[in-house]
C-alpha cells in the first residue's frame, strides 16, 4: 500500500503493518515519518530494536537471523534496515523476498532508503513490500506547496496564521524544512498560539539568534565585508553548524544565478526581481550583488565553491570549512580573499 508521508499518523492509529519502506532525500520528512513509526511500534510493545546497515559488506543472511533471534526479555521486535543506496542487489532482493513470504507476526521491519528510481519501484522486492505492507516516497516540498505545509504544521501547534504571515515564513525557510519547524516552535513559544499575523512573524524573526543567517546574507550582498565577517565569527562562536551557513549562502547564490541569467537576456531588473519575489527591503542588497557580478557564469563559479565547501564539511575534500566560508563571504561581498579561479573549488 502506497501512502504519503502526511497520511502515516492516521494510518498508525489503525495499527502497524508488518513492513514499511520509507524512501527519499528530504531529511526532515524522512526523519518525522520514521520517528512516528518507531514511536508507535514501541508503544505497541516492540521494545527489542535492532538496526542493520545494508552497505556493500552487509551479510543479508543476518536479516532472517535477526528476525529469528528475538530477545528473551521482549515479546516483539522492530528491525530497522538502512538501505543507503536504495539498491539491495541480487542477494538483498532474494533475502527480502524470502522474508516477505512469511514475515514474523511479532516483528515490524522498517526499511529506510535513499530515493528510489522507477526501476527500483518496479522491482520484485519493492512490489512485494507494497503488497505486504506500506511504502512511502518522501518528496521535497515545492515552493508553491510550502505555505500549505506550514499552515498544517502550525495547526498542530494551535496557531492560525494570516496569508501574509504564511508567505513571510515561506520566504524565510524555503528549502529547509528543519529550519521551518524550528521557526514554528519558536513562534509558538513567543506568541502562545492563536491567530498569527505578519507583524508577529517579523517580531519572532527579530528575536532570532544574535547573528541571524538571513541577516548575514543581506549584509554580504550589500558589500559590508567587515560586518559580515563579525557576523560569521559570531555564528561560529554560537555553535551554529557550518552546513546551515552554507545552506543559506548557496540558496541565495542559486537564486542570484537564475536572476543573472535572465538579466543577460535583456529583461529589466525590476521584472526579474518581481518574478523571483524579492521583497522591497531586499531589492537594494540583491541589486548591489547583481551589479557586482552581472554574469551568470560568475554565480556558477560561486556555486562550485559552495560544492567544494560541502565536500570539506563532509570530509571528502581538503580544507577548513569556516575558512572556506569566510572566503566565500568575501567573494560575495566583492572583496575576494583568494586568487581568481580558486572560487571554483
Short mmCIF file of C-alpha atoms in Angstrom, two decimals:
data_model
loop_
_atom_site.label_atom_id
_atom_site.label_comp_id
_atom_site.label_asym_id
_atom_site.label_seq_id
_atom_site.Cartn_x
_atom_site.Cartn_y
_atom_site.Cartn_z
CA UNK A 1 0.00 0.00 0.00
CA UNK A 2 1.43 3.35 -1.04
CA UNK A 3 0.88 6.26 1.33
CA UNK A 4 2.06 9.86 1.51
CA UNK A 5 4.11 10.98 4.49
CA UNK A 6 1.23 13.09 5.86
CA UNK A 7 -1.04 10.02 5.84
CA UNK A 8 1.17 7.99 8.18
CA UNK A 9 -0.17 9.37 11.52
CA UNK A 10 -3.76 8.41 10.63
CA UNK A 11 -2.59 5.03 9.33
CA UNK A 12 -0.73 4.26 12.56
CA UNK A 13 -3.87 4.86 14.61
CA UNK A 14 -5.33 1.77 12.91
CA UNK A 15 -2.36 -0.47 13.76
CA UNK A 16 1.07 -1.42 12.46
CA UNK A 17 1.85 -3.08 9.14
CA UNK A 18 4.44 -5.91 9.16
CA UNK A 19 6.82 -3.98 6.90
CA UNK A 20 7.44 -0.35 5.94
CA UNK A 21 9.67 1.13 3.25
CA UNK A 22 10.34 4.85 3.70
CA UNK A 23 12.43 6.34 0.88
CA UNK A 24 13.53 9.79 -0.19
CA UNK A 25 16.18 12.50 0.06
CA UNK A 26 14.31 15.11 2.14
CA UNK A 27 15.74 14.52 5.63
CA UNK A 28 13.15 16.27 7.82
CA UNK A 29 10.08 14.46 6.47
CA UNK A 30 12.01 11.19 6.33
CA UNK A 31 13.01 11.54 9.97
CA UNK A 32 9.49 12.55 11.03
CA UNK A 33 7.91 9.57 9.25
CA UNK A 34 10.43 7.06 10.58
CA UNK A 35 10.12 8.55 14.07
CA UNK A 36 6.33 8.20 14.06
CA UNK A 37 6.53 4.52 13.07
CA UNK A 38 9.28 3.86 15.61
CA UNK A 39 7.28 5.51 18.41
CA UNK A 40 4.09 3.63 17.56
CA UNK A 41 6.00 0.33 17.43
CA UNK A 42 7.46 0.96 20.88
CA UNK A 43 4.03 1.84 22.28
CA UNK A 44 2.70 -1.44 20.94
CA UNK A 45 5.37 -3.49 22.68
CA UNK A 46 8.12 -3.71 20.05
CA UNK A 47 10.77 -2.96 22.65
CA UNK A 48 13.57 -5.03 21.08
CA UNK A 49 15.03 -2.72 18.40
CA UNK A 50 17.76 -3.88 16.04
CA UNK A 51 19.45 -1.69 13.42
CA UNK A 52 21.04 -3.23 10.32
CA UNK A 53 23.14 -1.26 7.82
CA UNK A 54 22.94 -2.78 4.33
CA UNK A 55 26.22 -1.45 2.97
CA UNK A 56 28.48 -3.23 0.46
CA UNK A 57 29.77 -5.63 3.14
CA UNK A 58 26.36 -6.46 4.61
CA UNK A 59 25.51 -10.15 5.07
CA UNK A 60 21.88 -10.45 4.04
CA UNK A 61 21.53 -13.70 5.98
CA UNK A 62 21.56 -11.54 9.12
CA UNK A 63 18.11 -10.20 8.21
CA UNK A 64 16.50 -13.59 8.72
CA UNK A 65 18.72 -14.29 11.72
CA UNK A 66 17.67 -11.04 13.39
CA UNK A 67 14.01 -11.88 12.88
CA UNK A 68 14.54 -15.31 14.45
CA UNK A 69 16.63 -14.11 17.40
CA UNK A 70 14.02 -12.32 19.48
CA UNK A 71 15.34 -11.18 22.84
CA UNK A 72 14.32 -13.28 25.84
CA UNK A 73 13.19 -10.09 27.56
CA UNK A 74 11.00 -8.74 24.74
CA UNK A 75 7.79 -10.06 23.23
CA UNK A 76 8.07 -8.10 19.97
CA UNK A 77 10.83 -6.50 17.96
CA UNK A 78 11.47 -3.72 15.48
CA UNK A 79 14.14 -4.28 12.83
CA UNK A 80 15.39 -1.11 11.14
CA UNK A 81 17.15 -1.85 7.87
CA UNK A 82 19.14 1.09 6.48
CA UNK A 83 19.47 0.92 2.68
CA UNK A 84 21.71 3.91 1.81
CA UNK A 85 21.88 3.29 -1.96
CA UNK A 86 18.28 2.13 -2.42
CA UNK A 87 19.63 -0.92 -4.26
CA UNK A 88 19.77 -4.20 -2.32
CA UNK A 89 21.33 -6.07 -5.23
CA UNK A 90 20.54 -9.65 -6.23
CA UNK A 91 21.36 -11.15 -2.82
CA UNK A 92 19.41 -8.48 -0.97
CA UNK A 93 16.41 -8.80 -3.26
CA UNK A 94 16.37 -12.55 -2.66
CA UNK A 95 16.62 -12.08 1.12
CA UNK A 96 13.80 -9.52 1.19
CA UNK A 97 11.53 -11.72 -0.92
CA UNK A 98 12.23 -14.69 1.36
CA UNK A 99 11.48 -12.60 4.45
CA UNK A 100 8.23 -11.27 2.97
CA UNK A 101 6.95 -14.75 2.08
CA UNK A 102 6.27 -15.32 5.77
CA UNK A 103 7.00 -12.22 7.88
CA UNK A 104 7.15 -12.96 11.63
CA UNK A 105 3.99 -11.92 13.46
CA UNK A 106 5.95 -10.41 16.35
CA UNK A 107 8.27 -8.29 14.17
CA UNK A 108 7.97 -4.99 12.30
CA UNK A 109 10.54 -4.44 9.54
CA UNK A 110 11.24 -0.75 8.89
CA UNK A 111 13.36 -0.14 5.77
CA UNK A 112 14.86 3.34 5.43
CA UNK A 113 16.18 4.03 1.95
CA UNK A 114 17.58 6.70 -0.30
CA UNK A 115 15.34 7.95 -3.10
CA UNK A 116 14.24 5.09 -5.35
CA UNK A 117 14.09 5.43 -9.13
CA UNK A 118 11.42 3.92 -11.37
CA UNK A 119 13.48 0.79 -11.96
CA UNK A 120 13.64 0.07 -8.23
CA UNK A 121 9.93 0.81 -7.78
CA UNK A 122 9.17 -1.77 -10.46
CA UNK A 123 11.39 -4.42 -8.88
CA UNK A 124 10.01 -7.62 -7.36
CA UNK A 125 11.21 -6.79 -3.86
CA UNK A 126 9.59 -3.33 -3.91
CA UNK A 127 6.28 -4.71 -5.17
CA UNK A 128 6.40 -7.44 -2.51
CA UNK A 129 6.78 -4.79 0.21
CA UNK A 130 3.95 -2.78 -1.36
CA UNK A 131 1.68 -5.85 -1.16
CA UNK A 132 2.68 -6.94 2.34
CA UNK A 133 2.96 -3.54 4.00
CA UNK A 134 3.36 0.18 3.35
CA UNK A 135 5.65 2.17 1.06
CA UNK A 136 6.17 5.91 1.47
CA UNK A 137 8.13 8.04 -1.01
CA UNK A 138 9.16 11.30 0.65
CA UNK A 139 9.36 14.23 -1.76
CA UNK A 140 10.74 17.73 -1.14
CA UNK A 141 8.10 20.40 -0.52
CA UNK A 142 7.98 22.69 -3.56
CA UNK A 143 7.85 26.46 -3.04
CA UNK A 144 4.21 26.61 -4.16
CA UNK A 145 3.25 23.90 -1.63
CA UNK A 146 5.21 25.33 1.29
CA UNK A 147 2.55 27.76 2.65
CA UNK A 148 0.01 24.91 2.86
CA UNK A 149 2.59 22.69 4.58
CA UNK A 150 3.40 25.46 7.06
CA UNK A 151 -0.29 26.03 7.74
CA UNK A 152 -0.78 22.33 8.51
CA UNK A 153 2.23 22.27 10.86
CA UNK A 154 1.02 25.44 12.58
CA UNK A 155 -2.45 23.93 13.08
CA UNK A 156 -0.81 21.08 15.01
CA UNK A 157 0.61 23.76 17.33
CA UNK A 158 -2.78 25.52 17.60
CA UNK A 159 -1.72 28.55 15.53
CA UNK A 160 -3.89 30.18 12.85
CA UNK A 161 -1.67 32.28 10.55
CA UNK A 162 -2.76 35.00 8.15
CA UNK A 163 -1.85 34.65 4.47
CA UNK A 164 0.78 37.38 4.84
CA UNK A 165 2.30 35.58 7.83
CA UNK A 166 2.45 32.33 5.87
CA UNK A 167 4.14 33.97 2.90
CA UNK A 168 6.70 35.68 5.12
CA UNK A 169 7.52 32.38 6.80
CA UNK A 170 7.66 30.55 3.47
CA UNK A 171 10.11 33.06 2.01
CA UNK A 172 12.31 32.73 5.08
CA UNK A 173 12.56 28.95 5.31
CA UNK A 174 12.14 27.73 1.71
CA UNK A 175 14.34 24.71 1.07
CA UNK A 176 14.97 23.82 4.72
CA UNK A 177 12.07 22.09 6.47
CA UNK A 178 14.08 21.55 9.64
CA UNK A 179 14.63 25.31 9.92
CA UNK A 180 10.92 25.78 9.16
CA UNK A 181 9.86 23.53 12.01
CA UNK A 182 12.26 25.26 14.40
CA UNK A 183 10.85 28.66 13.41
CA UNK A 184 7.30 27.43 14.03
CA UNK A 185 8.19 26.15 17.51
CA UNK A 186 9.88 29.45 18.35
CA UNK A 187 6.86 31.35 17.07
CA UNK A 188 4.53 29.23 19.21
CA UNK A 189 6.59 29.90 22.32
CA UNK A 190 6.72 33.64 21.66
CA UNK A 191 3.06 34.06 20.67
CA UNK A 192 1.35 31.49 22.87
CA UNK A 193 -0.61 30.21 19.88
CA UNK A 194 -3.84 31.51 18.37
CA UNK A 195 -4.03 33.97 15.48
CA UNK A 196 -0.65 34.84 13.95
CA UNK A 197 -0.09 37.88 11.72
CA UNK A 198 2.89 39.10 9.73
CA UNK A 199 3.92 41.52 12.50
CA UNK A 200 4.29 38.63 14.95
CA UNK A 201 6.35 36.69 12.43
CA UNK A 202 8.59 39.73 11.89
CA UNK A 203 8.98 40.12 15.66
CA UNK A 204 9.92 36.46 16.01
CA UNK A 205 12.47 36.89 13.25
CA UNK A 206 13.87 39.93 15.06
CA UNK A 207 14.18 37.81 18.22
CA UNK A 208 16.33 35.26 16.39
CA UNK A 209 19.88 34.46 17.41
CA UNK A 210 22.11 37.50 17.70
CA UNK A 211 23.78 36.74 14.41
CA UNK A 212 20.96 35.66 12.13
CA UNK A 213 21.70 33.66 8.99
CA UNK A 214 19.31 35.64 6.81
CA UNK A 215 20.62 38.97 8.06
CA UNK A 216 24.11 37.71 7.28
CA UNK A 217 23.11 37.05 3.67
CA UNK A 218 21.80 40.59 3.15
CA UNK A 219 24.85 42.17 4.81
CA UNK A 220 27.11 40.16 2.49
CA UNK A 221 25.11 41.13 -0.60
CA UNK A 222 25.30 44.78 0.47
CA UNK A 223 29.09 44.52 0.32
CA UNK A 224 29.78 45.24 4.02
CA UNK A 225 32.58 42.71 4.43
CA UNK A 226 33.74 43.87 7.87
CA UNK A 227 30.28 43.46 9.38
CA UNK A 228 29.73 40.19 7.52
CA UNK A 229 32.96 38.79 8.98
CA UNK A 230 31.90 39.77 12.50
CA UNK A 231 28.54 38.06 11.98
CA UNK A 232 30.18 34.93 10.57
CA UNK A 233 32.54 34.72 13.55
CA UNK A 234 29.54 35.24 15.83
CA UNK A 235 27.68 32.35 14.24
CA UNK A 236 30.69 30.13 14.73
CA UNK A 237 31.02 31.21 18.38
CA UNK A 238 27.35 30.41 19.00
CA UNK A 239 27.87 26.86 17.76
CA UNK A 240 25.93 27.19 14.50
CA UNK A 241 26.77 24.28 12.22
CA UNK A 242 28.71 25.31 9.09
CA UNK A 243 26.30 23.31 6.91
CA UNK A 244 23.49 25.73 7.90
CA UNK A 245 25.59 28.75 6.91
CA UNK A 246 26.44 27.06 3.62
CA UNK A 247 22.75 26.27 3.05
CA UNK A 248 21.78 29.94 3.47
CA UNK A 249 24.55 31.19 1.18
CA UNK A 250 24.14 28.56 -1.55
CA UNK A 251 20.35 29.07 -1.59
CA UNK A 252 20.88 32.78 -2.25
CA UNK A 253 23.60 32.18 -4.84
CA UNK A 254 21.34 29.79 -6.79
CA UNK A 255 18.60 32.41 -6.87
CA UNK A 256 21.03 35.12 -7.97
CA UNK A 257 22.46 32.84 -10.68
CA UNK A 258 18.96 32.42 -12.10
CA UNK A 259 18.33 36.17 -11.96
CA UNK A 260 21.66 36.96 -13.62
CA UNK A 261 20.86 34.54 -16.45
CA UNK A 262 17.56 36.33 -17.08
CA UNK A 263 19.22 39.74 -16.97
CA UNK A 264 21.67 38.58 -19.65
CA UNK A 265 18.71 38.08 -21.98
CA UNK A 266 17.85 41.77 -21.62
CA UNK A 267 14.96 41.54 -19.16
CA UNK A 268 14.57 44.60 -16.89
CA UNK A 269 15.85 44.06 -13.36
CA UNK A 270 12.54 45.18 -11.85
CA UNK A 271 10.68 42.45 -13.74
CA UNK A 272 13.26 39.84 -12.77
CA UNK A 273 13.06 40.77 -9.08
CA UNK A 274 9.27 40.71 -9.17
CA UNK A 275 9.26 37.24 -10.72
CA UNK A 276 11.66 35.98 -8.06
CA UNK A 277 9.59 37.54 -5.25
CA UNK A 278 12.34 39.81 -3.94
CA UNK A 279 10.91 41.88 -1.08
CA UNK A 280 11.18 45.66 -1.28
CA UNK A 281 13.61 45.79 1.66
CA UNK A 282 15.87 43.25 -0.10
CA UNK A 283 15.93 44.92 -3.52
CA UNK A 284 18.90 47.12 -2.60
CA UNK A 285 21.28 44.34 -1.46
CA UNK A 286 20.15 41.99 -4.24
CA UNK A 287 20.59 44.73 -6.83
CA UNK A 288 24.06 45.54 -5.49
CA UNK A 289 25.09 41.91 -5.77
CA UNK A 290 23.80 41.63 -9.34
CA UNK A 291 25.72 44.75 -10.33
CA UNK A 292 28.83 43.33 -8.68
CA UNK A 293 28.56 40.05 -10.59
CA UNK A 294 26.49 40.63 -13.70
CA UNK A 295 27.27 37.36 -15.49
CA UNK A 296 25.53 34.08 -14.69
CA UNK A 297 28.93 32.40 -15.10
CA UNK A 298 30.23 34.35 -12.10
CA UNK A 299 27.46 32.95 -9.92
CA UNK A 300 28.07 29.44 -11.24
CA UNK A 301 31.71 29.77 -10.13
CA UNK A 302 30.49 30.72 -6.66
CA UNK A 303 28.20 27.69 -6.66
CA UNK A 304 31.20 25.49 -7.45
CA UNK A 305 32.89 26.95 -4.40
CA UNK A 306 29.77 26.02 -2.40
CA UNK A 307 30.10 22.44 -3.58
CA UNK A 308 33.75 22.41 -2.54
CA UNK A 309 32.79 23.63 0.94
CA UNK A 310 30.14 20.91 1.13
CA UNK A 311 32.82 18.32 0.40
CA UNK A 312 35.06 19.88 3.08
CA UNK A 313 32.27 19.67 5.67
CA UNK A 314 31.70 16.01 4.78
CA UNK A 315 35.42 15.26 4.97
CA UNK A 316 35.60 14.48 1.26
CA UNK A 317 37.96 17.34 0.37
CA UNK A 318 40.86 19.16 2.00
CA UNK A 319 40.07 22.48 3.61
CA UNK A 320 38.81 24.09 6.82
CA UNK A 321 35.09 24.73 6.39
CA UNK A 322 34.94 28.01 8.33
CA UNK A 323 37.93 29.42 6.45
CA UNK A 324 36.28 28.39 3.18
CA UNK A 325 33.02 30.05 4.30
CA UNK A 326 34.98 33.22 5.07
CA UNK A 327 36.47 33.15 1.57
CA UNK A 328 33.03 32.65 0.03
CA UNK A 329 31.66 35.51 2.14
CA UNK A 330 34.43 37.81 0.96
CA UNK A 331 33.88 36.87 -2.67
CA UNK A 332 30.14 37.51 -2.39
CA UNK A 333 30.81 40.88 -0.76
CA UNK A 334 33.11 41.80 -3.64
CA UNK A 335 36.47 41.51 -1.87
CA UNK A 336 37.85 38.03 -2.62
CA UNK A 337 40.43 36.68 -0.18
CA UNK A 338 41.68 34.16 -2.76
CA UNK A 339 43.24 34.38 -6.18
CA UNK A 340 40.98 34.32 -9.22
CA UNK A 341 40.00 30.74 -10.05
CA UNK A 342 40.02 29.32 -6.51
CA UNK A 343 36.32 30.01 -6.16
CA UNK A 344 35.64 27.06 -8.39
CA UNK A 345 36.82 24.70 -5.62
#
